[in-house]
């Protein structure tokens, strides 16, 4: 059991990458950004880690609480690094442990990307 405390959220630094898929075709830059996010989530271990962080009590998780995904600790660290590089997780070191969280803006950006626009009447 960790003795983590909930910290106030900082201003999110992740902006929506792209318009909804149904709005218009992506530019090359938007497609690269979205592909990086989907590629990071396309690995089952990364998806499990992302889900563990997102669903953890308080909205953040110590690496010590989420590393039981069937791979070694160095592999967990590698996957968490890839999720951070894709802009899906942020982290903070506290003593010897690293705590990860999904900023609310990440969920907003993902939701916006996958939203469909209402058909015109």
Short mmCIF file of N, CA and C in Angstrom, two decimals:
data_model
loop_
_atom_site.label_atom_id
_atom_site.label_comp_id
_atom_site.label_asym_id
_atom_site.label_seq_id
_atom_site.Cartn_x
_atom_site.Cartn_y
_atom_site.Cartn_z
N UNK A 1 0.85 -1.18 0.00
CA UNK A 1 0.00 0.00 0.00
C UNK A 1 0.89 1.24 0.00
N UNK A 2 0.57 2.18 -0.84
CA UNK A 2 1.38 3.40 -0.89
C UNK A 2 0.76 4.46 0.02
N UNK A 3 1.55 5.40 0.42
CA UNK A 3 1.05 6.51 1.22
C UNK A 3 0.98 7.76 0.36
N UNK A 4 0.45 7.60 -0.83
CA UNK A 4 0.33 8.71 -1.78
C UNK A 4 -0.78 9.64 -1.35
N UNK A 5 -0.59 10.91 -1.63
CA UNK A 5 -1.65 11.88 -1.36
C UNK A 5 -2.03 12.53 -2.68
N UNK A 6 -3.25 12.98 -2.75
CA UNK A 6 -3.74 13.61 -3.97
C UNK A 6 -3.22 15.03 -4.03
N UNK A 7 -2.60 15.37 -5.14
CA UNK A 7 -2.08 16.72 -5.35
C UNK A 7 -3.04 17.51 -6.21
N UNK A 8 -3.08 18.82 -6.05
CA UNK A 8 -3.93 19.61 -6.94
C UNK A 8 -3.44 19.51 -8.37
N UNK A 9 -4.37 19.52 -9.30
CA UNK A 9 -3.99 19.44 -10.71
C UNK A 9 -3.38 20.75 -11.16
N UNK A 10 -2.34 20.65 -11.92
CA UNK A 10 -1.71 21.81 -12.52
C UNK A 10 -2.41 22.11 -13.83
N UNK A 11 -2.16 23.27 -14.37
CA UNK A 11 -2.72 23.58 -15.69
C UNK A 11 -2.27 22.53 -16.67
N UNK A 12 -3.21 21.93 -17.40
CA UNK A 12 -2.81 20.90 -18.35
C UNK A 12 -1.94 21.47 -19.45
N UNK A 13 -0.93 20.69 -19.84
CA UNK A 13 -0.02 21.16 -20.88
C UNK A 13 -0.22 20.39 -22.18
N UNK A 14 -1.30 19.61 -22.26
CA UNK A 14 -1.59 18.85 -23.46
C UNK A 14 -2.78 19.49 -24.15
N UNK A 15 -2.58 19.89 -25.36
CA UNK A 15 -3.65 20.50 -26.15
C UNK A 15 -4.22 19.45 -27.09
N UNK A 16 -5.49 19.58 -27.43
CA UNK A 16 -6.03 18.64 -28.43
C UNK A 16 -5.16 18.68 -29.68
N UNK A 17 -4.81 17.50 -30.17
CA UNK A 17 -3.88 17.44 -31.29
C UNK A 17 -4.55 17.69 -32.62
N UNK A 18 -5.81 17.31 -32.68
CA UNK A 18 -6.43 17.22 -33.99
C UNK A 18 -7.92 17.47 -33.90
N UNK A 19 -8.52 17.83 -35.01
CA UNK A 19 -9.98 17.96 -35.01
C UNK A 19 -10.62 16.57 -34.98
N UNK A 20 -11.92 16.49 -34.71
CA UNK A 20 -12.58 15.18 -34.79
C UNK A 20 -12.34 14.54 -36.17
N UNK A 21 -12.24 13.24 -36.18
CA UNK A 21 -11.98 12.52 -37.43
C UNK A 21 -13.03 12.80 -38.49
N UNK A 22 -14.24 13.12 -38.06
CA UNK A 22 -15.33 13.34 -39.02
C UNK A 22 -15.41 14.78 -39.52
N UNK A 23 -14.56 15.66 -38.98
CA UNK A 23 -14.64 17.07 -39.36
C UNK A 23 -13.98 17.36 -40.70
N UNK A 24 -12.77 16.85 -40.88
CA UNK A 24 -12.00 17.08 -42.11
C UNK A 24 -10.82 16.14 -42.11
N UNK A 25 -10.18 15.95 -43.24
CA UNK A 25 -8.98 15.10 -43.27
C UNK A 25 -7.87 15.74 -42.44
N UNK A 26 -7.06 14.91 -41.82
CA UNK A 26 -5.93 15.39 -41.03
C UNK A 26 -4.85 15.97 -41.94
N UNK A 27 -4.13 16.94 -41.40
CA UNK A 27 -2.89 17.37 -42.04
C UNK A 27 -1.84 16.31 -41.72
N UNK A 28 -0.70 16.40 -42.38
CA UNK A 28 0.37 15.44 -42.12
C UNK A 28 0.82 15.50 -40.66
N UNK A 29 0.94 16.69 -40.10
CA UNK A 29 1.36 16.86 -38.71
C UNK A 29 0.33 16.29 -37.75
N UNK A 30 -0.94 16.56 -37.99
CA UNK A 30 -1.99 16.01 -37.13
C UNK A 30 -2.00 14.49 -37.17
N UNK A 31 -1.82 13.93 -38.36
CA UNK A 31 -1.80 12.48 -38.50
C UNK A 31 -0.62 11.87 -37.74
N UNK A 32 0.53 12.51 -37.79
CA UNK A 32 1.70 12.01 -37.07
C UNK A 32 1.46 12.05 -35.56
N UNK A 33 0.86 13.12 -35.08
CA UNK A 33 0.59 13.26 -33.65
C UNK A 33 -0.41 12.20 -33.18
N UNK A 34 -1.49 12.04 -33.91
CA UNK A 34 -2.51 11.05 -33.54
C UNK A 34 -1.95 9.63 -33.64
N UNK A 35 -1.15 9.37 -34.65
CA UNK A 35 -0.57 8.04 -34.83
C UNK A 35 0.36 7.70 -33.67
N UNK A 36 1.12 8.68 -33.18
CA UNK A 36 2.01 8.45 -32.04
C UNK A 36 1.20 8.02 -30.81
N UNK A 37 0.07 8.68 -30.59
CA UNK A 37 -0.79 8.34 -29.45
C UNK A 37 -1.36 6.93 -29.62
N UNK A 38 -1.93 6.65 -30.81
CA UNK A 38 -2.52 5.34 -31.04
C UNK A 38 -1.48 4.24 -31.03
N UNK A 39 -0.28 4.52 -31.53
CA UNK A 39 0.78 3.52 -31.52
C UNK A 39 1.16 3.18 -30.09
N UNK A 40 1.25 4.19 -29.24
CA UNK A 40 1.59 3.94 -27.83
C UNK A 40 0.52 3.09 -27.16
N UNK A 41 -0.73 3.32 -27.48
CA UNK A 41 -1.82 2.55 -26.88
C UNK A 41 -2.07 1.23 -27.58
N UNK A 42 -1.41 1.00 -28.71
CA UNK A 42 -1.61 -0.21 -29.48
C UNK A 42 -0.91 -1.43 -28.90
N UNK A 43 -0.09 -1.25 -27.90
CA UNK A 43 0.58 -2.36 -27.24
C UNK A 43 -0.25 -2.77 -26.02
N UNK A 44 -0.57 -4.04 -25.86
CA UNK A 44 -1.42 -4.47 -24.73
C UNK A 44 -0.85 -4.12 -23.36
N UNK A 45 0.46 -4.21 -23.18
CA UNK A 45 1.06 -3.87 -21.89
C UNK A 45 0.89 -2.38 -21.62
N UNK A 46 1.14 -1.56 -22.63
CA UNK A 46 0.99 -0.11 -22.45
C UNK A 46 -0.45 0.25 -22.18
N UNK A 47 -1.37 -0.39 -22.86
CA UNK A 47 -2.79 -0.12 -22.63
C UNK A 47 -3.18 -0.49 -21.21
N UNK A 48 -2.67 -1.61 -20.71
CA UNK A 48 -2.94 -2.01 -19.33
C UNK A 48 -2.35 -1.01 -18.34
N UNK A 49 -1.13 -0.55 -18.59
CA UNK A 49 -0.51 0.43 -17.71
C UNK A 49 -1.27 1.74 -17.73
N UNK A 50 -1.65 2.20 -18.93
CA UNK A 50 -2.42 3.44 -19.06
C UNK A 50 -3.73 3.31 -18.30
N UNK A 51 -4.41 2.19 -18.46
CA UNK A 51 -5.67 1.94 -17.76
C UNK A 51 -5.47 1.89 -16.25
N UNK A 52 -4.38 1.28 -15.81
CA UNK A 52 -4.10 1.21 -14.38
C UNK A 52 -3.90 2.59 -13.78
N UNK A 53 -3.17 3.43 -14.48
CA UNK A 53 -2.96 4.79 -13.99
C UNK A 53 -4.27 5.56 -14.00
N UNK A 54 -4.98 5.51 -15.11
CA UNK A 54 -6.22 6.27 -15.26
C UNK A 54 -7.28 5.87 -14.24
N UNK A 55 -7.33 4.60 -13.88
CA UNK A 55 -8.38 4.12 -12.98
C UNK A 55 -7.94 4.06 -11.53
N UNK A 56 -6.69 4.40 -11.25
CA UNK A 56 -6.18 4.32 -9.89
C UNK A 56 -6.82 5.38 -9.01
N UNK A 57 -7.03 5.04 -7.77
CA UNK A 57 -7.64 5.97 -6.82
C UNK A 57 -6.83 7.26 -6.75
N UNK A 58 -7.50 8.38 -6.83
CA UNK A 58 -6.83 9.68 -6.78
C UNK A 58 -6.31 10.14 -8.11
N UNK A 59 -6.44 9.32 -9.15
CA UNK A 59 -6.04 9.74 -10.48
C UNK A 59 -4.56 9.67 -10.76
N UNK A 60 -3.81 9.09 -9.83
CA UNK A 60 -2.39 8.91 -10.05
C UNK A 60 -1.97 7.61 -9.40
N UNK A 61 -0.86 7.05 -9.89
CA UNK A 61 -0.41 5.76 -9.37
C UNK A 61 1.11 5.74 -9.28
N UNK A 62 1.58 5.16 -8.20
CA UNK A 62 3.01 4.92 -8.04
C UNK A 62 3.38 3.75 -8.93
N UNK A 63 4.55 3.82 -9.52
CA UNK A 63 5.00 2.71 -10.36
C UNK A 63 5.00 1.42 -9.56
N UNK A 64 5.19 1.51 -8.25
CA UNK A 64 5.19 0.31 -7.40
C UNK A 64 3.81 -0.34 -7.33
N UNK A 65 2.75 0.41 -7.61
CA UNK A 65 1.38 -0.11 -7.54
C UNK A 65 0.86 -0.65 -8.87
N UNK A 66 1.54 -0.37 -9.97
CA UNK A 66 0.99 -0.75 -11.29
C UNK A 66 1.92 -1.65 -12.09
N UNK A 67 3.01 -2.10 -11.49
CA UNK A 67 4.01 -2.83 -12.27
C UNK A 67 3.72 -4.32 -12.44
N UNK A 68 2.62 -4.82 -11.89
CA UNK A 68 2.29 -6.24 -12.01
C UNK A 68 1.49 -6.50 -13.28
N UNK A 69 2.17 -6.42 -14.41
CA UNK A 69 1.51 -6.65 -15.71
C UNK A 69 2.16 -7.80 -16.48
N UNK A 70 2.95 -8.61 -15.78
CA UNK A 70 3.51 -9.79 -16.40
C UNK A 70 4.82 -9.61 -17.13
N UNK A 71 5.46 -8.47 -16.95
CA UNK A 71 6.78 -8.24 -17.55
C UNK A 71 7.71 -7.70 -16.46
N UNK A 72 9.01 -7.70 -16.74
CA UNK A 72 9.99 -7.24 -15.76
C UNK A 72 9.88 -5.74 -15.52
N UNK A 73 10.43 -5.29 -14.40
CA UNK A 73 10.40 -3.87 -14.05
C UNK A 73 11.07 -3.00 -15.11
N UNK A 74 12.21 -3.38 -15.67
CA UNK A 74 12.79 -2.54 -16.73
C UNK A 74 11.85 -2.41 -17.95
N UNK A 75 11.11 -3.48 -18.25
CA UNK A 75 10.17 -3.42 -19.38
C UNK A 75 9.00 -2.51 -19.05
N UNK A 76 8.53 -2.55 -17.80
CA UNK A 76 7.48 -1.63 -17.36
C UNK A 76 7.96 -0.20 -17.53
N UNK A 77 9.17 0.09 -17.09
CA UNK A 77 9.73 1.44 -17.21
C UNK A 77 9.81 1.87 -18.67
N UNK A 78 10.20 0.96 -19.54
CA UNK A 78 10.27 1.26 -20.97
C UNK A 78 8.88 1.64 -21.51
N UNK A 79 7.87 0.87 -21.16
CA UNK A 79 6.52 1.15 -21.64
C UNK A 79 5.97 2.46 -21.07
N UNK A 80 6.25 2.73 -19.80
CA UNK A 80 5.81 4.00 -19.22
C UNK A 80 6.50 5.17 -19.90
N UNK A 81 7.77 5.00 -20.25
CA UNK A 81 8.49 6.05 -20.98
C UNK A 81 7.83 6.31 -22.33
N UNK A 82 7.44 5.26 -23.04
CA UNK A 82 6.78 5.42 -24.34
C UNK A 82 5.45 6.15 -24.18
N UNK A 83 4.70 5.85 -23.13
CA UNK A 83 3.43 6.55 -22.88
C UNK A 83 3.67 8.02 -22.57
N UNK A 84 4.74 8.32 -21.85
CA UNK A 84 5.09 9.72 -21.58
C UNK A 84 5.49 10.44 -22.85
N UNK A 85 6.31 9.79 -23.68
CA UNK A 85 6.76 10.40 -24.93
C UNK A 85 5.59 10.69 -25.86
N UNK A 86 4.55 9.88 -25.79
CA UNK A 86 3.36 10.10 -26.62
C UNK A 86 2.45 11.16 -26.03
N UNK A 87 2.80 11.70 -24.86
CA UNK A 87 2.01 12.74 -24.23
C UNK A 87 0.80 12.21 -23.48
N UNK A 88 0.76 10.92 -23.22
CA UNK A 88 -0.40 10.33 -22.56
C UNK A 88 -0.28 10.32 -21.04
N UNK A 89 0.93 10.33 -20.51
CA UNK A 89 1.15 10.33 -19.07
C UNK A 89 2.11 11.45 -18.69
N UNK A 90 1.97 11.92 -17.47
CA UNK A 90 2.97 12.79 -16.86
C UNK A 90 3.47 12.07 -15.63
N UNK A 91 4.62 12.47 -15.13
CA UNK A 91 5.17 11.80 -13.96
C UNK A 91 5.83 12.79 -13.02
N UNK A 92 5.99 12.33 -11.79
CA UNK A 92 6.65 13.14 -10.77
C UNK A 92 7.39 12.18 -9.85
N UNK A 93 8.66 12.47 -9.60
CA UNK A 93 9.45 11.65 -8.67
C UNK A 93 9.22 12.17 -7.26
N UNK A 94 8.94 11.24 -6.35
CA UNK A 94 8.81 11.55 -4.93
C UNK A 94 9.66 10.54 -4.18
N UNK A 95 10.80 11.00 -3.71
CA UNK A 95 11.73 10.09 -3.05
C UNK A 95 12.26 9.10 -4.07
N UNK A 96 12.10 7.81 -3.76
CA UNK A 96 12.61 6.78 -4.66
C UNK A 96 11.56 6.31 -5.66
N UNK A 97 10.31 6.77 -5.54
CA UNK A 97 9.24 6.30 -6.41
C UNK A 97 8.82 7.37 -7.41
N UNK A 98 8.32 6.91 -8.54
CA UNK A 98 7.78 7.80 -9.56
C UNK A 98 6.28 7.58 -9.61
N UNK A 99 5.54 8.68 -9.60
CA UNK A 99 4.09 8.64 -9.68
C UNK A 99 3.66 9.13 -11.05
N UNK A 100 2.70 8.44 -11.63
CA UNK A 100 2.20 8.75 -12.97
C UNK A 100 0.75 9.18 -12.89
N UNK A 101 0.36 10.05 -13.81
CA UNK A 101 -1.05 10.46 -13.91
C UNK A 101 -1.38 10.78 -15.36
N UNK A 102 -2.67 10.69 -15.64
CA UNK A 102 -3.20 11.08 -16.93
C UNK A 102 -3.87 12.43 -16.70
N UNK A 103 -3.39 13.45 -17.36
CA UNK A 103 -4.00 14.77 -17.21
C UNK A 103 -5.40 14.77 -17.83
N UNK A 104 -6.33 15.48 -17.24
CA UNK A 104 -7.69 15.54 -17.81
C UNK A 104 -7.70 15.99 -19.26
N UNK A 105 -6.77 16.83 -19.65
CA UNK A 105 -6.74 17.31 -21.02
C UNK A 105 -6.44 16.19 -22.01
N UNK A 106 -5.76 15.13 -21.55
CA UNK A 106 -5.49 13.99 -22.43
C UNK A 106 -6.80 13.30 -22.78
N UNK A 107 -7.64 13.08 -21.76
CA UNK A 107 -8.94 12.47 -22.02
C UNK A 107 -9.79 13.36 -22.93
N UNK A 108 -9.73 14.67 -22.68
CA UNK A 108 -10.49 15.60 -23.52
C UNK A 108 -10.02 15.55 -24.96
N UNK A 109 -8.70 15.51 -25.15
CA UNK A 109 -8.15 15.47 -26.51
C UNK A 109 -8.54 14.18 -27.21
N UNK A 110 -8.47 13.04 -26.49
CA UNK A 110 -8.85 11.76 -27.08
C UNK A 110 -10.33 11.74 -27.40
N UNK A 111 -11.13 12.28 -26.50
CA UNK A 111 -12.57 12.32 -26.75
C UNK A 111 -12.93 13.20 -27.94
N UNK A 112 -12.25 14.34 -28.05
CA UNK A 112 -12.51 15.24 -29.18
C UNK A 112 -12.14 14.58 -30.50
N UNK A 113 -11.01 13.90 -30.50
CA UNK A 113 -10.54 13.24 -31.71
C UNK A 113 -11.54 12.20 -32.21
N UNK A 114 -12.12 11.44 -31.28
CA UNK A 114 -13.02 10.36 -31.65
C UNK A 114 -14.49 10.77 -31.69
N UNK A 115 -14.78 12.02 -31.38
CA UNK A 115 -16.18 12.49 -31.42
C UNK A 115 -16.69 12.55 -32.84
N UNK A 116 -17.97 12.34 -32.97
CA UNK A 116 -18.60 12.50 -34.28
C UNK A 116 -19.46 13.74 -34.23
N UNK A 117 -19.53 14.42 -35.32
CA UNK A 117 -20.36 15.61 -35.39
C UNK A 117 -21.79 15.18 -35.73
N UNK A 118 -22.73 15.93 -35.21
CA UNK A 118 -24.13 15.62 -35.46
C UNK A 118 -24.44 15.92 -36.93
N UNK A 119 -25.22 15.07 -37.58
CA UNK A 119 -25.58 15.33 -38.98
C UNK A 119 -26.44 16.59 -39.09
N UNK A 120 -26.25 17.32 -40.17
CA UNK A 120 -27.04 18.54 -40.40
C UNK A 120 -28.48 18.18 -40.67
N UNK A 121 -29.39 19.00 -40.11
CA UNK A 121 -30.81 18.73 -40.27
C UNK A 121 -31.34 19.24 -41.58
#
